[in-house]
Amino acid sequence: MKNILVTGGAGFIGSAFVRHMVAAYPDYNIICYDKLTYAGNIDNLLSVSDEGNYRFERGDIADRAAVRHILEIYCIDTIVNFAAESHVDRSILDPDAFIHTDVVGVYILLDEGRKRGIKRFCQVSTDEVYGDIEAGHSSEDDRFLPNSPYAASKAGGELMARAYHVTYGMDTIITRGSNTYGPFQYPEKLVPFFTTEALDDKPLPVYGDGKQIRDWLHVEDHARGVDLVLHRGVAGEAYNLAGENQRCNIDITHRILELLGKPRSLIRHVPDREGHDRRYAMTAEKARALGWQRQYDFDQGLEATVDWYVSNEWWWRKIKTGEYLDFYKMQYAQRLASLEA
Ligand code: NAD
Ligand code: TYD
């Protein structure tokens, strides 16, 4: 492993992975390839921009000619794919971009990678492929029952990675991370959205009763997990990266308000997300057996994350304009108005 292409490396988790790899492996060349969609943000990579073992290239993983060019000019031997459309609510409004990137894009990366003799391809996937887990925990061999267009598109992408291993003998490997939180997360996802809205005394739209359960993982633990699987995982296998930290949305909402010293009266129970999964939960045994150990305790990690958004308005204020406001209106205006009617 020497020349690593990190696709989607300007997003939330991909940028944490790039920052980690650039610091941890001075002998590797880390090439970030990202389309810079609404969720991609070059500010996430400012801390590594002057490092000698880091390069940035803008492009689409579904653009075959561009992918081929990048693989050739940098003599890429390893691909780690974080690139995705990643927000469930946007996938419900319009699944189109999800098929383009999470299915077709993954296929193009795999296909070009195989033709150029890539040594290892790591596909970053999600616990959402397992669907709603009423009780117990999903383990890696459990069946897929994705319920949102996002989850289905991620399932399609990782199944293609599996097929390239079985059919062509390509060295592909999969990680399935749980709900991730931390600095630099686009403020449409629960933790940064509610934190930044509460700072401005705006209403927090909790879907339904807020009793849905997610399993929370700190972004740096997620990034270290992908590194470990990349280096030690067995080809053709999938590894759950589970936070093993199950919390209800409403409890997290209460804690964010408490940390900010804001009142619970900001909470609005709005009509639920369509097809909303009640619970995700996975076992992390397999990744633990490889040597993965999470370093963040959730309560401390959440507090530090909320503090980060409080101290880094320069990062999120400029995002919450333009396209962001269009999405906000489409997703929340009617839901919030229905409460006043
Ligand atoms: P994100 O939305 O913050 O970042 C996605 C990145 O991909 C952005 O930089 C965007 O510009 C880039 N991108 C999108 N389409 C592209 C394309 N066609 N070509 C090149 N780049 C493109 O997402 P994230 O939260 O950092 O998630 C990263 C990966 O981890 C995704 O594959 C996601 O499915 C997976 N994941 C996320 C979570 C989570 O809680 N956020 C949990 C488990 C797994
Ligand atoms: P989200 O951050 O969108 O992640 P995911 O859908 O991938 O789990 O949402 C986390 C949980 O928070 C999920 O159960 C939906 C809920 N949620 C709300 O209740 N209100 C909101 O405005 C958002 C964005 C999420």
GROMACS .gro file of C-alpha atoms and ligand atoms in nm:
model
  410
    1MET     CA    1   0.000   0.000   0.000
    2LYS     CA    2   0.149   0.331  -0.102
    3ASN     CA    3  -0.080   0.550  -0.310
    4ILE     CA    4  -0.425   0.561  -0.156
    5LEU     CA    5  -0.723   0.721  -0.327
    6VAL     CA    6  -0.979   0.841  -0.073
    7THR     CA    7  -1.301   0.914  -0.258
    8GLY     CA    8  -1.551   1.138  -0.082
    9GLY     CA    9  -1.264   1.258   0.137
   10ALA     CA   10  -1.400   1.613   0.165
   11GLY     CA   11  -1.714   1.497   0.349
   12PHE     CA   12  -1.765   1.441   0.720
   13ILE     CA   13  -1.617   1.094   0.780
   14GLY     CA   14  -1.392   1.088   0.472
   15SER     CA   15  -1.215   1.407   0.585
   16ALA     CA   16  -1.160   1.263   0.934
   17PHE     CA   17  -1.007   0.959   0.763
   18VAL     CA   18  -0.784   1.176   0.541
   19ARG     CA   19  -0.665   1.383   0.840
   20HIS     CA   20  -0.593   1.061   1.031
   21MET     CA   21  -0.409   0.886   0.745
   22VAL     CA   22  -0.197   1.188   0.648
   23ALA     CA   23  -0.072   1.213   1.008
   24ALA     CA   24  -0.044   0.839   1.081
   25TYR     CA   25   0.129   0.728   0.759
   26PRO     CA   26   0.386   0.982   0.635
   27ASP     CA   27   0.510   0.718   0.385
   28TYR     CA   28   0.174   0.689   0.207
   29ASN     CA   29   0.048   0.934  -0.052
   30ILE     CA   30  -0.312   1.024   0.029
   31ILE     CA   31  -0.504   1.149  -0.273
   32CYS     CA   32  -0.850   1.284  -0.198
   33TYR     CA   33  -1.093   1.269  -0.491
   34ASP     CA   34  -1.425   1.443  -0.431
   35LYS     CA   35  -1.700   1.597  -0.642
   36LEU     CA   36  -1.762   1.869  -0.380
   37THR     CA   37  -2.138   1.832  -0.376
   38TYR     CA   38  -2.336   2.040  -0.126
   39ALA     CA   39  -2.193   1.809   0.147
   40GLY     CA   40  -1.830   1.824   0.035
   41ASN     CA   41  -1.628   2.099   0.195
   42ILE     CA   42  -1.265   2.180   0.137
   43ASP     CA   43  -1.258   2.360   0.474
   44ASN     CA   44  -1.270   2.012   0.631
   45LEU     CA   45  -0.920   1.950   0.493
   46LEU     CA   46  -0.754   2.283   0.577
   47SER     CA   47  -0.537   2.124   0.846
   48VAL     CA   48  -0.367   1.892   0.593
   49SER     CA   49  -0.362   2.118   0.288
   50ASP     CA   50   0.012   2.190   0.318
   51GLU     CA   51   0.121   1.835   0.395
   52GLY     CA   52   0.358   1.680   0.140
   53ASN     CA   53   0.180   1.341   0.137
   54TYR     CA   54  -0.165   1.487   0.058
   55ARG     CA   55  -0.324   1.593  -0.272
   56PHE     CA   56  -0.677   1.699  -0.365
   57GLU     CA   57  -0.850   1.636  -0.698
   58ARG     CA   58  -1.205   1.735  -0.778
   59GLY     CA   59  -1.417   1.483  -0.968
   60ASP     CA   60  -1.711   1.244  -0.982
   61ILE     CA   61  -1.668   0.873  -0.901
   62ALA     CA   62  -1.926   0.797  -1.171
   63ASP     CA   63  -1.713   0.969  -1.439
   64ARG     CA   64  -1.522   0.673  -1.584
   65ALA     CA   65  -1.266   0.873  -1.784
   66ALA     CA   66  -1.185   1.099  -1.488
   67VAL     CA   67  -1.150   0.802  -1.251
   68ARG     CA   68  -0.921   0.621  -1.496
   69HIS     CA   69  -0.705   0.934  -1.531
   70ILE     CA   70  -0.665   0.975  -1.154
   71LEU     CA   71  -0.582   0.606  -1.104
   72GLU     CA   72  -0.315   0.630  -1.371
   73ILE     CA   73  -0.145   0.961  -1.290
   74TYR     CA   74  -0.110   0.880  -0.921
   75CYS     CA   75  -0.033   0.506  -0.970
   76ILE     CA   76  -0.312   0.430  -0.722
   77ASP     CA   77  -0.286   0.087  -0.556
   78THR     CA   78  -0.563   0.121  -0.295
   79ILE     CA   79  -0.910   0.281  -0.298
   80VAL     CA   80  -1.116   0.369   0.008
   81ASN     CA   81  -1.461   0.483  -0.100
   82PHE     CA   82  -1.651   0.722   0.128
   83ALA     CA   83  -1.819   0.907  -0.162
   84ALA     CA   84  -2.195   0.891  -0.130
   85GLU     CA   85  -2.516   1.079  -0.112
   86SER     CA   86  -2.568   1.022   0.257
   87HIS     CA   87  -2.884   1.187   0.388
   88VAL     CA   88  -3.198   0.971   0.426
   89ASP     CA   89  -3.437   1.268   0.408
   90ARG     CA   90  -3.290   1.385   0.077
   91SER     CA   91  -3.318   1.028  -0.059
   92ILE     CA   92  -3.690   1.035   0.018
   93LEU     CA   93  -3.733   1.370  -0.158
   94ASP     CA   94  -3.537   1.254  -0.466
   95PRO     CA   95  -3.349   0.922  -0.495
   96ASP     CA   96  -3.187   1.006  -0.830
   97ALA     CA   97  -2.846   1.126  -0.709
   98PHE     CA   98  -2.830   0.827  -0.472
   99ILE     CA   99  -2.845   0.580  -0.760
  100HIS     CA  100  -2.589   0.785  -0.954
  101THR     CA  101  -2.326   0.790  -0.678
  102ASP     CA  102  -2.400   0.509  -0.433
  103VAL     CA  103  -2.469   0.247  -0.702
  104VAL     CA  104  -2.332   0.353  -1.043
  105GLY     CA  105  -2.036   0.543  -0.894
  106VAL     CA  106  -1.930   0.245  -0.682
  107TYR     CA  107  -1.954   0.019  -0.986
  108ILE     CA  108  -1.735   0.252  -1.197
  109LEU     CA  109  -1.473   0.276  -0.921
  110LEU     CA  110  -1.468  -0.102  -0.884
  111ASP     CA  111  -1.452  -0.162  -1.256
  112GLU     CA  112  -1.174   0.085  -1.327
  113GLY     CA  113  -0.992  -0.030  -1.013
  114ARG     CA  114  -1.003  -0.394  -1.124
  115LYS     CA  115  -0.879  -0.309  -1.474
  116ARG     CA  116  -0.586  -0.120  -1.324
  117GLY     CA  117  -0.492  -0.395  -1.079
  118ILE     CA  118  -0.588  -0.218  -0.758
  119LYS     CA  119  -0.455  -0.419  -0.461
  120ARG     CA  120  -0.738  -0.340  -0.217
  121PHE     CA  121  -1.076  -0.167  -0.243
  122CYS     CA  122  -1.253  -0.069   0.078
  123GLN     CA  123  -1.622   0.021   0.047
  124VAL     CA  124  -1.754   0.227   0.338
  125SER     CA  125  -2.110   0.117   0.407
  126THR     CA  126  -2.366   0.156   0.683
  127ASP     CA  127  -2.574  -0.028   0.944
  128GLU     CA  128  -2.882   0.098   0.756
  129VAL     CA  129  -2.846  -0.190   0.505
  130TYR     CA  130  -2.977  -0.428   0.775
  131GLY     CA  131  -3.294  -0.222   0.815
  132ASP     CA  132  -3.505  -0.192   1.127
  133ILE     CA  133  -3.385  -0.419   1.413
  134GLU     CA  134  -3.665  -0.464   1.664
  135ALA     CA  135  -3.448  -0.654   1.911
  136GLY     CA  136  -3.097  -0.796   1.932
  137HIS     CA  137  -2.802  -0.692   1.719
  138SER     CA  138  -2.714  -0.730   1.352
  139SER     CA  139  -2.408  -0.934   1.276
  140GLU     CA  140  -2.223  -0.931   0.947
  141ASP     CA  141  -2.398  -1.233   0.792
  142ASP     CA  142  -2.751  -1.113   0.865
  143ARG     CA  143  -2.979  -1.047   0.572
  144PHE     CA  144  -3.025  -0.701   0.421
  145LEU     CA  145  -3.365  -0.533   0.452
  146PRO     CA  146  -3.297  -0.168   0.357
  147ASN     CA  147  -3.600   0.058   0.395
  148SER     CA  148  -3.503   0.398   0.255
  149PRO     CA  149  -3.375   0.477  -0.095
  150TYR     CA  150  -3.047   0.576   0.077
  151ALA     CA  151  -3.013   0.241   0.254
  152ALA     CA  152  -3.109   0.050  -0.062
  153SER     CA  153  -2.854   0.240  -0.271
  154LYS     CA  154  -2.580   0.169  -0.015
  155ALA     CA  155  -2.679  -0.200  -0.015
  156GLY     CA  156  -2.651  -0.201  -0.396
  157GLY     CA  157  -2.303  -0.048  -0.385
  158GLU     CA  158  -2.163  -0.288  -0.131
  159LEU     CA  159  -2.320  -0.592  -0.298
  160MET     CA  160  -2.138  -0.491  -0.614
  161ALA     CA  161  -1.810  -0.478  -0.416
  162ARG     CA  162  -1.885  -0.828  -0.288
  163ALA     CA  163  -1.964  -0.950  -0.641
  164TYR     CA  164  -1.633  -0.813  -0.772
  165HIS     CA  165  -1.456  -1.021  -0.508
  166VAL     CA  166  -1.649  -1.341  -0.576
  167THR     CA  167  -1.656  -1.311  -0.956
  168TYR     CA  168  -1.322  -1.154  -1.040
  169GLY     CA  169  -1.119  -1.232  -0.728
  170MET     CA  170  -1.073  -0.860  -0.662
  171ASP     CA  171  -0.959  -0.775  -0.308
  172THR     CA  172  -1.262  -0.588  -0.182
  173ILE     CA  173  -1.358  -0.532   0.179
  174ILE     CA  174  -1.655  -0.362   0.345
  175THR     CA  175  -1.709  -0.160   0.662
  176ARG     CA  176  -2.057  -0.096   0.804
  177GLY     CA  177  -2.048   0.199   1.038
  178SER     CA  178  -2.321   0.307   1.275
  179ASN     CA  179  -2.459   0.662   1.316
  180THR     CA  180  -2.157   0.887   1.336
  181TYR     CA  181  -2.119   1.222   1.515
  182GLY     CA  182  -1.837   1.471   1.565
  183PRO     CA  183  -1.686   1.792   1.422
  184PHE     CA  184  -1.730   1.891   1.054
  185GLN     CA  185  -2.064   1.709   1.003
  186TYR     CA  186  -2.292   1.883   0.756
  187PRO     CA  187  -2.564   2.050   0.966
  188GLU     CA  188  -2.854   1.854   0.819
  189LYS     CA  189  -2.785   1.548   1.039
  190LEU     CA  190  -2.935   1.522   1.387
  191VAL     CA  191  -2.648   1.635   1.615
  192PRO     CA  192  -2.511   1.934   1.418
  193PHE     CA  193  -2.858   2.035   1.294
  194PHE     CA  194  -3.013   2.050   1.641
  195THR     CA  195  -2.702   2.207   1.797
  196THR     CA  196  -2.679   2.489   1.544
  197GLU     CA  197  -3.057   2.549   1.537
  198ALA     CA  198  -3.075   2.561   1.917
  199LEU     CA  199  -2.789   2.812   1.925
  200ASP     CA  200  -3.016   3.039   1.719
  201ASP     CA  201  -3.324   2.958   1.935
  202LYS     CA  202  -3.496   2.791   1.639
  203PRO     CA  203  -3.742   2.500   1.672
  204LEU     CA  204  -3.598   2.146   1.681
  205PRO     CA  205  -3.816   1.921   1.461
  206VAL     CA  206  -3.813   1.578   1.631
  207TYR     CA  207  -3.972   1.318   1.402
  208GLY     CA  208  -4.269   1.143   1.564
  209ASP     CA  209  -4.226   1.048   1.929
  210GLY     CA  210  -3.845   1.074   1.915
  211LYS     CA  211  -3.809   0.725   2.063
  212GLN     CA  212  -3.621   0.592   1.761
  213ILE     CA  213  -3.290   0.437   1.859
  214ARG     CA  214  -2.958   0.488   1.686
  215ASP     CA  215  -2.618   0.348   1.779
  216TRP     CA  216  -2.373   0.641   1.804
  217LEU     CA  217  -2.007   0.630   1.703
  218HIS     CA  218  -1.752   0.913   1.720
  219VAL     CA  219  -1.611   1.008   1.380
  220GLU     CA  220  -1.248   0.956   1.489
  221ASP     CA  221  -1.330   0.604   1.610
  222HIS     CA  222  -1.503   0.542   1.277
  223ALA     CA  223  -1.196   0.666   1.083
  224ARG     CA  224  -0.960   0.449   1.290
  225GLY     CA  225  -1.191   0.152   1.233
  226VAL     CA  226  -1.172   0.194   0.855
  227ASP     CA  227  -0.791   0.219   0.881
  228LEU     CA  228  -0.778  -0.105   1.080
  229VAL     CA  229  -1.006  -0.296   0.846
  230LEU     CA  230  -0.810  -0.164   0.548
  231HIS     CA  231  -0.482  -0.296   0.692
  232ARG     CA  232  -0.593  -0.611   0.873
  233GLY     CA  233  -0.929  -0.718   0.729
  234VAL     CA  234  -0.973  -1.033   0.523
  235ALA     CA  235  -1.058  -0.986   0.154
  236GLY     CA  236  -1.425  -1.045   0.074
  237GLU     CA  237  -1.535  -0.986   0.433
  238ALA     CA  238  -1.756  -0.717   0.588
  239TYR     CA  239  -1.693  -0.563   0.932
  240ASN     CA  240  -1.945  -0.382   1.151
  241LEU     CA  241  -1.808  -0.064   1.308
  242ALA     CA  242  -2.064  -0.029   1.585
  243GLY     CA  243  -2.065   0.245   1.847
  244GLU     CA  244  -2.238   0.006   2.090
  245ASN     CA  245  -2.399   0.320   2.229
  246GLN     CA  246  -2.771   0.302   2.171
  247ARG     CA  247  -2.963   0.621   2.246
  248CYS     CA  248  -3.311   0.758   2.172
  249ASN     CA  249  -3.328   1.070   1.959
  250ILE     CA  250  -3.528   1.252   2.224
  251ASP     CA  251  -3.265   1.182   2.493
  252ILE     CA  252  -2.992   1.319   2.267
  253THR     CA  253  -3.207   1.623   2.195
  254HIS     CA  254  -3.256   1.687   2.567
  255ARG     CA  255  -2.882   1.653   2.629
  256ILE     CA  256  -2.791   1.896   2.348
  257LEU     CA  257  -3.033   2.154   2.493
  258GLU     CA  258  -2.893   2.099   2.841
  259LEU     CA  259  -2.533   2.143   2.722
  260LEU     CA  260  -2.630   2.468   2.547
  261GLY     CA  261  -2.842   2.596   2.836
  262LYS     CA  262  -3.148   2.616   2.605
  263PRO     CA  263  -3.510   2.531   2.700
  264ARG     CA  264  -3.696   2.212   2.602
  265SER     CA  265  -3.972   2.435   2.468
  266LEU     CA  266  -3.768   2.454   2.144
  267ILE     CA  267  -3.869   2.092   2.071
  268ARG     CA  268  -4.144   2.030   1.815
  269HIS     CA  269  -4.274   1.677   1.756
  270VAL     CA  270  -4.334   1.698   1.380
  271PRO     CA  271  -4.489   1.434   1.146
  272ASP     CA  272  -4.254   1.138   1.116
  273ARG     CA  273  -4.008   1.061   0.836
  274GLU     CA  274  -4.165   0.821   0.584
  275GLY     CA  275  -4.048   0.459   0.632
  276HIS     CA  276  -3.857   0.564   0.944
  277ASP     CA  277  -3.654   0.278   1.096
  278ARG     CA  278  -3.716   0.253   1.471
  279ARG     CA  279  -3.389   0.098   1.575
  280TYR     CA  280  -3.042   0.013   1.450
  281ALA     CA  281  -2.803  -0.199   1.654
  282MET     CA  282  -2.500  -0.404   1.555
  283THR     CA  283  -2.239  -0.621   1.724
  284ALA     CA  284  -1.878  -0.507   1.692
  285GLU     CA  285  -1.720  -0.843   1.781
  286LYS     CA  286  -1.562  -0.906   1.443
  287ALA     CA  287  -1.388  -0.564   1.422
  288ARG     CA  288  -1.285  -0.597   1.788
  289ALA     CA  289  -1.120  -0.930   1.706
  290LEU     CA  290  -0.908  -0.742   1.448
  291GLY     CA  291  -0.797  -0.505   1.727
  292TRP     CA  292  -1.046  -0.218   1.696
  293GLN     CA  293  -1.111  -0.038   2.023
  294ARG     CA  294  -1.324   0.272   2.046
  295GLN     CA  295  -1.167   0.556   2.236
  296TYR     CA  296  -1.467   0.786   2.285
  297ASP     CA  297  -1.719   0.763   2.561
  298PHE     CA  298  -2.049   0.890   2.414
  299ASP     CA  299  -2.132   1.145   2.684
  300GLN     CA  300  -1.788   1.305   2.667
  301GLY     CA  301  -1.780   1.281   2.288
  302LEU     CA  302  -2.120   1.453   2.256
  303GLU     CA  303  -2.020   1.731   2.494
  304ALA     CA  304  -1.694   1.793   2.303
  305THR     CA  305  -1.885   1.788   1.973
  306VAL     CA  306  -2.144   2.041   2.091
  307ASP     CA  307  -1.857   2.261   2.216
  308TRP     CA  308  -1.691   2.233   1.875
  309TYR     CA  309  -2.001   2.372   1.697
  310VAL     CA  310  -2.026   2.649   1.958
  311SER     CA  311  -1.662   2.747   1.891
  312ASN     CA  312  -1.664   2.703   1.513
  313GLU     CA  313  -1.941   2.921   1.378
  314TRP     CA  314  -1.701   3.023   1.098
  315TRP     CA  315  -1.740   2.667   0.965
  316TRP     CA  316  -2.118   2.619   0.977
  317ARG     CA  317  -2.271   2.968   0.941
  318LYS     CA  318  -2.168   2.998   0.577
  319ILE     CA  319  -2.310   2.651   0.502
  320LYS     CA  320  -2.655   2.742   0.636
  321THR     CA  321  -2.736   2.965   0.339
  322GLY     CA  322  -2.845   2.916  -0.024
  323GLU     CA  323  -2.908   2.549  -0.111
  324TYR     CA  324  -2.924   2.458   0.257
  325LEU     CA  325  -3.219   2.692   0.310
  326ASP     CA  326  -3.399   2.548   0.004
  327PHE     CA  327  -3.363   2.199   0.151
  328TYR     CA  328  -3.474   2.321   0.495
  329LYS     CA  329  -3.788   2.470   0.345
  330MET     CA  330  -3.873   2.156   0.151
  331GLN     CA  331  -3.810   1.923   0.442
  332TYR     CA  332  -3.945   2.121   0.738
  333ALA     CA  333  -4.169   2.413   0.640
  334GLN     CA  334  -4.484   2.204   0.600
  335ARG     CA  335  -4.405   1.979   0.897
  336LEU     CA  336  -4.360   2.276   1.130
  337ALA     CA  337  -4.660   2.463   0.984
  338SER     CA  338  -4.884   2.157   1.040
  339LEU     CA  339  -4.833   2.198   1.416
  340GLU     CA  340  -4.963   2.554   1.409
  341ALA     CA  341  -5.275   2.472   1.205
  342NAD     P1  342  -2.106   1.325   0.361
  342NAD     O1  343  -2.237   1.346   0.293
  342NAD     O2  344  -2.063   1.418   0.469
  342NAD     O3  345  -1.988   1.324   0.253
  342NAD     C1  346  -2.000   1.262   0.128
  342NAD     C2  347  -1.884   1.312   0.041
  342NAD     O4  348  -1.892   1.246  -0.087
  342NAD     C3  349  -1.891   1.462   0.012
  342NAD     O5  350  -1.762   1.520   0.028
  342NAD     C4  351  -1.936   1.470  -0.133
  342NAD     O6  352  -1.887   1.584  -0.201
  342NAD     C5  353  -1.875   1.342  -0.189
  342NAD     N1  354  -1.946   1.293  -0.308
  342NAD     C6  355  -2.081   1.278  -0.325
  342NAD     N2  356  -2.106   1.231  -0.448
  342NAD     C7  357  -1.986   1.214  -0.510
  342NAD     C8  358  -1.948   1.166  -0.638
  342NAD     N3  359  -2.038   1.127  -0.729
  342NAD     N4  360  -1.817   1.162  -0.669
  342NAD     C9  361  -1.723   1.203  -0.578
  342NAD     N5  362  -1.753   1.250  -0.456
  342NAD    C10  363  -1.883   1.254  -0.421
  342NAD     O7  364  -2.110   1.175   0.413
  342NAD     P2  365  -2.046   1.110   0.543
  342NAD     O8  366  -2.140   1.124   0.656
  342NAD     O9  367  -1.905   1.157   0.558
  342NAD    O10  368  -2.045   0.958   0.500
  342NAD    C11  369  -1.932   0.903   0.434
  342NAD    C12  370  -1.961   0.756   0.402
  342NAD    O11  371  -1.989   0.687   0.522
  342NAD    C13  372  -2.084   0.740   0.312
  342NAD    O12  373  -2.054   0.636   0.221
  342NAD    C14  374  -2.193   0.698   0.408
  342NAD    O13  375  -2.288   0.616   0.343
  342NAD    C15  376  -2.115   0.622   0.512
  342NAD     N6  377  -2.171   0.622   0.648
  342NAD    C16  378  -2.210   0.739   0.708
  342NAD    C17  379  -2.259   0.736   0.839
  342NAD    C18  380  -2.302   0.863   0.911
  342NAD    O14  381  -2.361   0.855   1.020
  342NAD     N7  382  -2.274   0.980   0.860
  342NAD    C19  383  -2.269   0.614   0.907
  342NAD    C20  384  -2.227   0.497   0.842
  342NAD    C21  385  -2.177   0.502   0.713
  343TYD     P1  386  -2.996   1.143   1.081
  343TYD     O1  387  -2.891   1.226   1.146
  343TYD     O2  388  -3.063   1.195   0.958
  343TYD     O3  389  -2.930   1.000   1.054
  343TYD     P2  390  -3.001   0.861   1.002
  343TYD     O4  391  -3.130   0.891   0.942
  343TYD     O5  392  -2.900   0.816   0.902
  343TYD     O6  393  -3.008   0.773   1.123
  343TYD     O7  394  -3.109   1.111   1.186
  343TYD     C1  395  -3.081   1.047   1.308
  343TYD     C2  396  -3.212   1.024   1.378
  343TYD     O8  397  -3.269   1.151   1.411
  343TYD     C3  398  -3.314   0.954   1.290
  343TYD     O9  399  -3.392   0.863   1.368
  343TYD     C4  400  -3.403   1.067   1.240
  343TYD     C5  401  -3.399   1.168   1.355
  343TYD     N1  402  -3.415   1.309   1.312
  343TYD     C6  403  -3.517   1.385   1.364
  343TYD    O10  404  -3.596   1.341   1.448
  343TYD     N2  405  -3.531   1.514   1.318
  343TYD     C7  406  -3.449   1.567   1.225
  343TYD    O11  407  -3.468   1.686   1.184
  343TYD     C8  408  -3.340   1.487   1.174
  343TYD     C9  409  -3.244   1.541   1.071
  343TYD    C10  410  -3.328   1.358   1.221
   0.00000   0.00000   0.00000
